[in-house]
Coordinates of C-alpha atoms and ligand atoms in Angstrom, one line a residue:
M1113 CA 23.9 1.8 22.4
P1114 CA 26.7 4.1 21.2
T1115 CA 27.6 7.1 23.5
T1116 CA 26.9 9.5 20.7
V1117 CA 23.8 9.0 18.5
D1118 CA 22.7 10.9 15.4
L1119 CA 19.3 12.0 16.7
L1120 CA 17.7 12.0 20.1
I1121 CA 14.0 12.6 20.5
R1122 CA 13.0 13.6 24.0
N1123 CA 9.6 13.8 25.7
A1124 CA 7.7 11.7 23.1
R1125 CA 4.8 9.5 24.1
P1126 CA 5.3 6.4 21.9
V1127 CA 2.6 4.2 20.5
T1128 CA 5.0 1.4 19.5
C1129 CA 2.3 -0.7 17.7
V1130 CA 4.0 -3.9 19.2
D1131 CA 0.8 -4.7 21.1
D1132 CA -2.7 -4.9 19.6
D1133 CA -4.2 -2.3 21.9
C1134 CA -1.9 0.5 20.6
A1135 CA -1.4 1.7 24.2
V1136 CA 0.5 5.0 24.8
S1137 CA 3.8 4.6 26.7
P1138 CA 4.7 7.3 29.2
A1139 CA 7.2 10.1 28.3
S1140 CA 10.2 8.5 26.6
Y1141 CA 13.3 9.1 24.7
I1142 CA 14.2 7.5 21.4
A1143 CA 17.8 7.4 20.3
I1144 CA 18.6 6.9 16.6
A1145 CA 21.9 5.9 15.0
E1146 CA 22.7 5.0 11.4
G1147 CA 19.1 5.3 10.4
R1148 CA 17.9 2.8 13.0
I1149 CA 16.3 2.9 16.4
A1150 CA 19.2 2.4 18.8
A1151 CA 17.3 2.6 22.1
I1152 CA 13.9 3.6 23.5
G1153 CA 13.0 4.1 27.1
P1154 CA 11.3 6.2 29.8
T1155 CA 12.7 9.7 30.1
A1156 CA 13.9 8.9 33.6
S1157 CA 16.2 6.2 32.3
L1158 CA 18.0 8.4 29.7
P1159 CA 21.7 7.8 30.2
S1160 CA 23.3 11.1 31.3
T1161 CA 26.4 10.3 29.2
L1162 CA 24.4 10.1 26.0
T1163 CA 25.1 12.9 23.4
A1164 CA 23.5 13.4 20.1
H1165 CA 24.3 15.4 16.9
E1166 CA 20.7 16.6 16.8
E1167 CA 17.9 16.7 19.3
I1168 CA 14.2 17.2 19.1
D1169 CA 11.9 18.0 22.0
A1170 CA 8.6 16.4 21.2
E1171 CA 6.8 18.3 23.9
G1172 CA 4.6 15.3 24.7
A1173 CA 3.6 14.6 21.1
L1174 CA 2.5 11.0 20.2
L1175 CA 5.2 9.1 18.3
T1176 CA 4.2 6.2 16.0
P1177 CA 5.9 4.2 13.4
G1178 CA 6.1 6.0 10.0
L1179 CA 3.0 5.1 8.0
I1180 CA 3.1 2.5 5.4
D1181 CA 0.9 2.6 2.3
C1182 CA 1.0 -1.0 1.1
H1183 CA -1.1 -0.9 -2.0
T1184 CA -1.0 1.9 -4.6
H1185 CA -1.1 2.4 -8.4
L1186 CA 0.6 5.7 -8.0
V1187 CA 2.5 5.7 -11.3
Y1188 CA 0.1 6.7 -14.1
A1189 CA -0.6 9.6 -16.5
G1190 CA -3.8 11.5 -16.9
D1191 CA -7.0 11.3 -14.8
R1192 CA -10.5 9.8 -15.0
A1193 CA -12.6 12.7 -13.9
R1194 CA -14.9 12.3 -16.9
E1195 CA -15.5 8.7 -16.1
F1196 CA -16.4 9.8 -12.5
E1197 CA -19.1 12.0 -14.1
M1198 CA -20.4 9.0 -16.2
R1199 CA -20.6 6.8 -13.1
L1200 CA -22.5 9.5 -11.3
K1201 CA -25.0 9.5 -14.2
G1202 CA -25.5 5.8 -13.7
A1203 CA -22.8 3.9 -15.6
S1204 CA -21.1 1.1 -13.6
Y1205 CA -17.4 0.6 -13.2
E1206 CA -17.8 -2.8 -15.1
E1207 CA -19.8 -1.2 -17.9
I1208 CA -17.1 1.5 -18.4
A1209 CA -14.4 -1.1 -18.4
K1210 CA -16.1 -3.3 -20.9
A1211 CA -16.6 -0.3 -23.2
G1212 CA -12.9 0.3 -23.4
G1213 CA -12.7 3.0 -20.7
G1214 CA -11.6 2.4 -17.2
I1215 CA -8.1 0.9 -16.8
L1216 CA -7.5 0.9 -20.5
S1217 CA -8.1 4.7 -20.8
T1218 CA -5.3 5.2 -18.2
V1219 CA -3.1 2.7 -20.2
R1220 CA -3.4 4.9 -23.3
H1221 CA -2.2 8.0 -21.4
T1222 CA 0.5 6.1 -19.5
R1223 CA 1.9 4.5 -22.7
E1224 CA 2.1 7.9 -24.4
A1225 CA 3.9 9.7 -21.5
N1226 CA 7.6 9.7 -21.5
A1227 CA 9.4 8.7 -18.4
A1228 CA 10.1 12.3 -17.3
D1229 CA 6.5 13.2 -17.7
L1230 CA 5.3 10.2 -15.9
M1231 CA 7.8 10.8 -13.1
A1232 CA 6.6 14.5 -12.7
Q1233 CA 2.9 13.5 -12.6
S1234 CA 3.5 10.7 -10.1
A1235 CA 5.9 12.8 -7.9
R1236 CA 3.0 15.1 -7.1
R1237 CA 1.1 12.2 -5.7
L1238 CA 4.1 10.9 -3.9
K1239 CA 4.5 14.2 -2.2
G1240 CA 0.9 14.0 -1.0
L1241 CA 1.7 10.7 0.7
I1242 CA 4.8 12.1 2.3
Q1243 CA 2.8 15.1 3.7
H1244 CA 0.5 12.7 5.4
G1245 CA 3.3 10.8 7.2
V1246 CA 3.9 7.9 4.8
T1247 CA 7.5 6.7 5.0
T1248 CA 7.1 3.5 2.9
V1249 CA 4.9 3.0 -0.2
E1250 CA 4.2 0.1 -2.5
I1251 CA 3.8 1.1 -6.1
K1252 CA 2.3 -1.3 -8.7
S1253 CA 2.8 -1.2 -12.4
G1254 CA -0.3 -2.2 -14.4
Y1255 CA -1.0 0.8 -16.7
G1256 CA 1.6 -0.2 -19.2
L1257 CA 0.5 -3.7 -20.2
S1258 CA 3.4 -4.2 -22.6
L1259 CA 6.9 -5.3 -21.8
K1260 CA 8.3 -1.8 -22.5
A1261 CA 5.6 0.2 -20.8
E1262 CA 5.5 -2.0 -17.7
L1263 CA 9.3 -1.7 -17.3
K1264 CA 9.0 2.0 -17.8
C1265 CA 6.5 2.3 -14.9
L1266 CA 8.6 0.1 -12.6
Q1267 CA 11.7 2.1 -13.4
V1268 CA 9.8 5.4 -12.7
A1269 CA 8.6 3.9 -9.4
R1270 CA 12.2 3.0 -8.5
S1271 CA 13.5 6.5 -9.5
L1272 CA 10.8 8.1 -7.3
G1273 CA 12.2 6.2 -4.3
Q1274 CA 15.7 7.3 -5.1
T1275 CA 14.8 11.0 -5.4
H1276 CA 12.4 11.4 -2.5
P1277 CA 12.6 10.7 1.3
I1278 CA 10.5 7.6 1.2
D1279 CA 11.1 3.9 0.7
V1280 CA 9.4 2.5 -2.5
R1281 CA 8.6 -1.2 -2.9
T1282 CA 7.6 -2.1 -6.5
T1283 CA 5.0 -4.7 -7.6
L1284 CA 4.6 -6.0 -11.1
L1285 CA 0.9 -5.9 -12.0
A1286 CA 1.1 -6.8 -15.7
A1287 CA -2.0 -8.9 -15.3
H1288 CA -4.2 -5.9 -14.5
A1289 CA -6.3 -5.8 -17.7
L1290 CA -6.2 -7.1 -21.2
P1291 CA -4.3 -4.7 -23.5
P1292 CA -6.1 -3.8 -26.8
E1293 CA -3.6 -5.6 -29.0
F1294 CA -4.5 -8.9 -27.2
A1295 CA -8.3 -8.3 -27.4
G1296 CA -10.2 -11.6 -27.3
R1297 CA -6.9 -13.5 -26.6
P1298 CA -6.4 -13.3 -22.8
D1299 CA -4.5 -16.6 -22.7
D1300 CA -2.0 -15.3 -25.3
Y1301 CA -1.5 -12.2 -23.1
I1302 CA -0.9 -14.4 -20.1
D1303 CA 1.7 -16.3 -22.2
H1304 CA 3.4 -13.0 -22.9
V1305 CA 3.3 -12.0 -19.2
V1306 CA 4.8 -15.3 -17.9
E1307 CA 7.3 -15.8 -20.8
H1308 CA 8.5 -12.2 -21.2
I1309 CA 7.3 -9.6 -18.7
V1310 CA 7.8 -11.5 -15.4
P1311 CA 11.3 -12.8 -16.4
E1312 CA 12.5 -9.4 -17.6
A1313 CA 11.2 -7.5 -14.6
A1314 CA 12.9 -10.2 -12.4
R1315 CA 16.2 -10.1 -14.3
L1316 CA 16.4 -6.3 -14.1
Q1317 CA 15.4 -6.5 -10.4
L1318 CA 12.6 -4.0 -11.0
A1319 CA 9.9 -5.9 -9.1
D1320 CA 9.8 -6.8 -5.4
A1321 CA 6.5 -8.8 -5.9
V1322 CA 4.0 -9.8 -8.5
D1323 CA 0.2 -9.0 -8.4
A1324 CA -2.8 -9.8 -10.6
F1325 CA -6.4 -8.7 -10.9
C1326 CA -8.5 -11.9 -10.5
E1327 CA -12.0 -10.8 -11.5
N1328 CA -14.8 -11.4 -14.1
I1329 CA -13.7 -8.2 -15.9
A1330 CA -10.0 -9.1 -15.7
F1331 CA -8.3 -12.5 -15.3
T1332 CA -9.6 -15.9 -14.3
P1333 CA -8.2 -18.0 -11.4
A1334 CA -6.6 -20.3 -13.9
Q1335 CA -4.8 -17.4 -15.6
T1336 CA -3.9 -15.9 -12.2
R1337 CA -2.4 -19.3 -11.2
R1338 CA -0.1 -19.1 -14.2
V1339 CA 1.1 -15.7 -13.3
F1340 CA 1.8 -16.9 -9.7
E1341 CA 3.7 -19.9 -11.0
A1342 CA 5.9 -17.6 -13.1
A1343 CA 6.5 -15.4 -10.0
R1344 CA 7.4 -18.4 -8.0
A1345 CA 9.9 -19.6 -10.7
H1346 CA 11.6 -16.2 -10.3
E1347 CA 11.4 -16.3 -6.5
L1348 CA 9.1 -13.3 -6.3
P1349 CA 6.4 -13.2 -3.6
V1350 CA 2.8 -12.7 -4.8
K1351 CA -0.2 -10.5 -3.8
L1352 CA -3.7 -10.4 -5.4
H1353 CA -6.5 -8.1 -6.2
A1354 CA -9.1 -10.6 -5.0
E1355 CA -12.9 -10.7 -4.4
Q1356 CA -13.4 -7.0 -5.2
L1357 CA -16.5 -7.2 -7.4
S1358 CA -17.3 -10.9 -7.1
N1359 CA -16.2 -14.1 -5.3
Q1360 CA -13.7 -15.9 -7.6
G1361 CA -11.9 -17.8 -4.9
G1362 CA -8.9 -15.6 -5.5
A1363 CA -7.9 -15.2 -1.9
A1364 CA -7.7 -19.0 -1.4
L1365 CA -5.6 -19.2 -4.6
A1366 CA -3.3 -16.5 -3.3
A1367 CA -3.0 -18.3 0.0
E1368 CA -2.0 -21.5 -1.8
F1369 CA 1.0 -19.5 -3.1
D1370 CA 1.8 -18.1 0.4
A1371 CA 0.8 -14.6 -0.8
L1372 CA 2.0 -11.7 1.3
S1373 CA -1.5 -10.2 1.0
A1374 CA -4.9 -10.5 -0.7
D1375 CA -6.5 -7.1 -1.3
H1376 CA -10.0 -5.5 -1.5
L1377 CA -11.9 -8.7 -0.4
E1378 CA -15.5 -7.2 -0.3
H1379 CA -16.8 -10.6 -1.5
L1380 CA -14.5 -12.8 0.5
D1381 CA -16.2 -15.9 2.0
E1382 CA -15.3 -18.0 5.1
A1383 CA -13.3 -20.5 3.1
G1384 CA -11.2 -17.7 1.8
V1385 CA -10.7 -16.3 5.2
F1386 CA -9.7 -19.7 6.6
A1387 CA -7.2 -20.2 3.8
M1388 CA -5.6 -16.8 4.4
A1389 CA -5.4 -17.4 8.1
R1390 CA -3.6 -20.7 7.5
A1391 CA -1.1 -19.2 5.1
G1392 CA -0.5 -16.0 7.2
T1393 CA -1.7 -13.8 4.3
V1394 CA -2.6 -10.3 5.2
A1395 CA -6.0 -8.9 4.3
V1396 CA -5.5 -5.4 2.8
L1397 CA -8.8 -3.4 2.9
L1398 CA -9.2 -0.4 0.7
P1399 CA -12.0 1.8 2.0
G1400 CA -11.3 4.6 -0.6
A1401 CA -12.2 2.3 -3.5
Y1402 CA -15.3 1.0 -1.6
Y1403 CA -16.4 4.6 -1.0
F1404 CA -15.6 5.9 -4.5
L1405 CA -17.4 3.1 -6.3
R1406 CA -20.3 3.5 -3.9
D1407 CA -20.0 -0.2 -3.0
T1408 CA -22.4 -1.6 -0.5
H1409 CA -20.9 -5.1 0.0
L1410 CA -18.8 -5.0 3.1
P1411 CA -15.6 -7.0 3.5
P1412 CA -16.1 -9.7 6.2
V1413 CA -14.2 -7.9 9.0
A1414 CA -15.7 -10.0 11.8
L1415 CA -14.6 -13.2 10.2
L1416 CA -11.1 -11.8 9.6
R1417 CA -10.9 -11.0 13.3
D1418 CA -12.3 -14.4 14.4
Y1419 CA -9.7 -16.2 12.3
G1420 CA -6.9 -13.8 13.4
V1421 CA -6.1 -12.6 9.8
P1422 CA -4.0 -9.4 10.1
I1423 CA -5.8 -6.4 8.5
A1424 CA -3.9 -3.7 6.7
I1425 CA -5.4 -0.4 5.3
S1426 CA -4.2 1.4 2.2
T1427 CA -5.1 4.2 -0.2
D1428 CA -5.2 2.1 -3.4
C1429 CA -4.2 5.4 -4.9
N1430 CA -5.3 5.1 -8.5
P1431 CA -7.2 7.2 -11.1
G1432 CA -10.3 5.0 -11.4
T1433 CA -11.4 3.8 -8.1
S1434 CA -9.5 5.7 -5.4
P1435 CA -7.9 9.0 -6.4
T1436 CA -6.4 9.9 -3.1
T1437 CA -3.1 10.1 -1.3
H1438 CA -4.6 10.7 2.2
L1439 CA -3.8 7.6 4.2
P1440 CA -5.1 9.0 7.5
L1441 CA -8.4 9.7 5.8
M1442 CA -8.4 6.0 4.8
M1443 CA -8.0 5.2 8.5
N1444 CA -11.1 7.3 9.2
M1445 CA -13.0 5.5 6.5
A1446 CA -11.9 2.1 7.7
C1447 CA -13.5 2.9 11.0
T1448 CA -16.6 4.6 9.8
L1449 CA -17.3 2.3 6.8
F1450 CA -15.8 -1.0 7.8
R1451 CA -16.2 -0.6 11.6
L1452 CA -12.5 -1.1 12.4
T1453 CA -11.4 0.3 15.8
P1454 CA -9.0 3.2 15.7
A1455 CA -6.3 0.8 17.1
E1456 CA -6.9 -1.6 14.2
A1457 CA -6.7 1.2 11.7
L1458 CA -3.4 2.3 13.1
L1459 CA -2.0 -1.3 13.1
G1460 CA -3.4 -1.4 9.5
V1461 CA -1.0 1.3 8.3
T1462 CA 2.0 0.3 10.4
R1463 CA 2.7 -3.3 11.6
H1464 CA 0.3 -5.1 9.4
A1465 CA 1.1 -3.0 6.4
A1466 CA 4.8 -3.8 6.9
R1467 CA 3.8 -7.5 6.9
A1468 CA 1.8 -7.1 3.7
L1469 CA 5.1 -6.0 2.1
G1470 CA 7.2 -8.7 3.7
L1471 CA 9.0 -6.0 5.7
S1472 CA 8.1 -7.0 9.3
A1473 CA 11.8 -7.5 10.3
S1474 CA 12.7 -3.9 9.6
K1475 CA 9.5 -1.8 9.7
G1476 CA 6.1 -1.3 11.2
T1477 CA 6.8 -0.9 14.9
V1478 CA 8.9 1.3 17.2
E1479 CA 11.5 -1.1 18.6
P1480 CA 15.3 -1.1 18.9
G1481 CA 16.8 -2.4 15.6
K1482 CA 14.0 -1.2 13.4
Q1483 CA 14.5 1.4 10.7
A1484 CA 14.0 4.9 12.2
D1485 CA 10.9 5.8 10.2
L1486 CA 8.7 7.7 12.7
C1487 CA 5.9 10.2 12.9
L1488 CA 5.2 12.7 15.6
W1489 CA 1.6 13.8 16.0
D1490 CA 0.0 16.7 17.9
A1491 CA -2.5 14.4 19.5
D1492 CA -3.2 13.0 22.9
H1493 CA -4.5 9.6 21.9
P1494 CA -4.1 7.4 18.9
A1495 CA -7.8 7.5 18.2
E1496 CA -7.4 11.1 17.1
L1497 CA -5.5 9.9 14.0
S1498 CA -8.6 8.1 12.7
Y1499 CA -11.0 10.6 14.1
A1500 CA -10.1 13.6 12.0
I1501 CA -11.9 13.7 8.6
G1502 CA -9.5 15.0 6.0
A1503 CA -6.9 16.6 8.4
S1504 CA -4.0 14.9 10.0
P1505 CA -2.2 16.4 13.0
L1506 CA 1.3 15.5 11.7
R1507 CA 4.0 17.4 13.6
A1508 CA 7.1 15.8 12.2
R1509 CA 8.1 12.9 9.9
I1510 CA 11.3 11.1 10.2
H1511 CA 12.7 8.8 7.5
R1512 CA 15.7 6.7 8.1
G1513 CA 16.6 8.9 11.0
S1514 CA 16.3 12.2 9.1
V1515 CA 13.6 14.7 9.9
T1516 CA 12.0 15.4 6.6
N1517 CA 8.9 17.5 7.4
Q1518 CA 8.2 19.7 10.4
Ligands
NIG58 O1 -7.3 -1.5 -7.1 N1 -9.1 -3.3 -9.2 C1 -8.3 -3.1 -10.0 N2 -7.4 -2.1 -10.0 C2 -7.6 -0.8 -9.3 C3 -8.4 0.1 -10.1 C4 -7.7 0.5 -11.3 C5 -8.4 1.5 -12.2 O2 -9.6 1.6 -12.2 O3 -7.6 2.2 -12.8 C6 -8.1 -1.0 -7.9 O4 -9.2 -0.6 -7.6
FE59 FE1 -5.6 -1.8 -6.4

C-alpha cells in the first residue's frame, strides 16, 4: 500500500460479500488509491504512518460493495401508464403486445425522440438508481428496432455513463420485438439483425453484450440461436430473456453459448437449471416484473440453490413491466415474493450481479484490488437493506474512490 492514499474510510463495518453468509466484519479501515481498494483491515492494524488526502469517519456504518443493477431497459421515451390501466381492467400483457401496444408503443416514442430528449428522459431514471446506491448499471437497447434507432439508444447509454458518476455496460437487444416494417416476416428481421445491427454495434464498440427475447410473443429458439451465432462471430458475450411467460428452453440455449446470464426464468425447468449450472450462467431474477404483471408462477429458486446457480437480482427498469429504479426495493421483493434470504438478495445485487456482467474481476466485492465502488449504510445488519419497504438507509455512495452522495 502507498504511504499516502486518496481516501481513508475509518470505523466502517464491512460486509465484503466474499462469503455467502454476508457476515459483518469488525470495525475496519478501507484505504483507496487511484480508484481502487488499496487495503482493508481491522481498525487496530491501521498503519500509523498512513496519510490520506480525504478521510471519512463511518461511525460504525455498514459498508458494502456499490450496488450493481445488471438488467435494465433504462433508455426509452414516454411511459405506459395507460396500458397499466388496461391491464388492471383485465387485458393481459400478451394481448396488449399482440394488439400493437406494449414494447411497440415504446418503440414509436423512442424512435421519435432525438438523442438529447432521450438522454434527458433517461437521465432522470439513472439519477434514481444513483440515489439508491447503484454504482454500475447495465442498459439494454431494444426500443429502437432499426439500425439507426438501436445505435442511437446505445450511444445515449454510453453518454449517460460518461456524464454521470456510474459505470454503464451496454447490451444490444435488437431482437426484443418485431418492428412494424417487418410485420409477418420475423426471419427477415433476424437477417437484418445478424447482418447489419450486430456487426455495426460491434464495429462501433457500442455493445458489451447481446441479448434477445426468446418467447412466444417475441422470437423462437431457432431465431435466438442465429442472434447468438452473430454475437459469437463478433466476440460479444450473450444474455437472454428466457422462460418469462412460457418454457421455450431458452435458458439451455443460452447456456450452450456460455451466456453470462439468463434472466426472468419464472418457467425454467430442471433441465434448464442443470444446463445453466454446467455453463456457469447466472440466473437473474426480476421481482419487479413478476409483481407488476401480477404473475403467480414462481421461478425455481430451490432448484437454482440445489444446483449452485448464482442468483442475481435486478430492477428490469422498463416502462411496460417494471417501471422502477429502486434496487433495494427489488431486494425486499426478492425476499418476500421469491423467498430469497436477505444475504442472497445482497449477493444478488453485488457479487453475482457483477458476474452477470462479466465483471467479477473488478467489481462486486470489497477486496484489495477491486474498484472502489462502495456504499455506506445507516444499518446494524445487512438484513436491514432488504427489510425496509421503499426506503433505503444509504448514508454515502462512493464511485471509483470519489464520494458522490452523502
Ligand atoms: O424485461 N420481457 C421483455 N422485455 C421487458 C419488457 C419490455 C416492455 O414491456 O417494454 C422485460 O420485462
Ligand atoms: Fe428485461
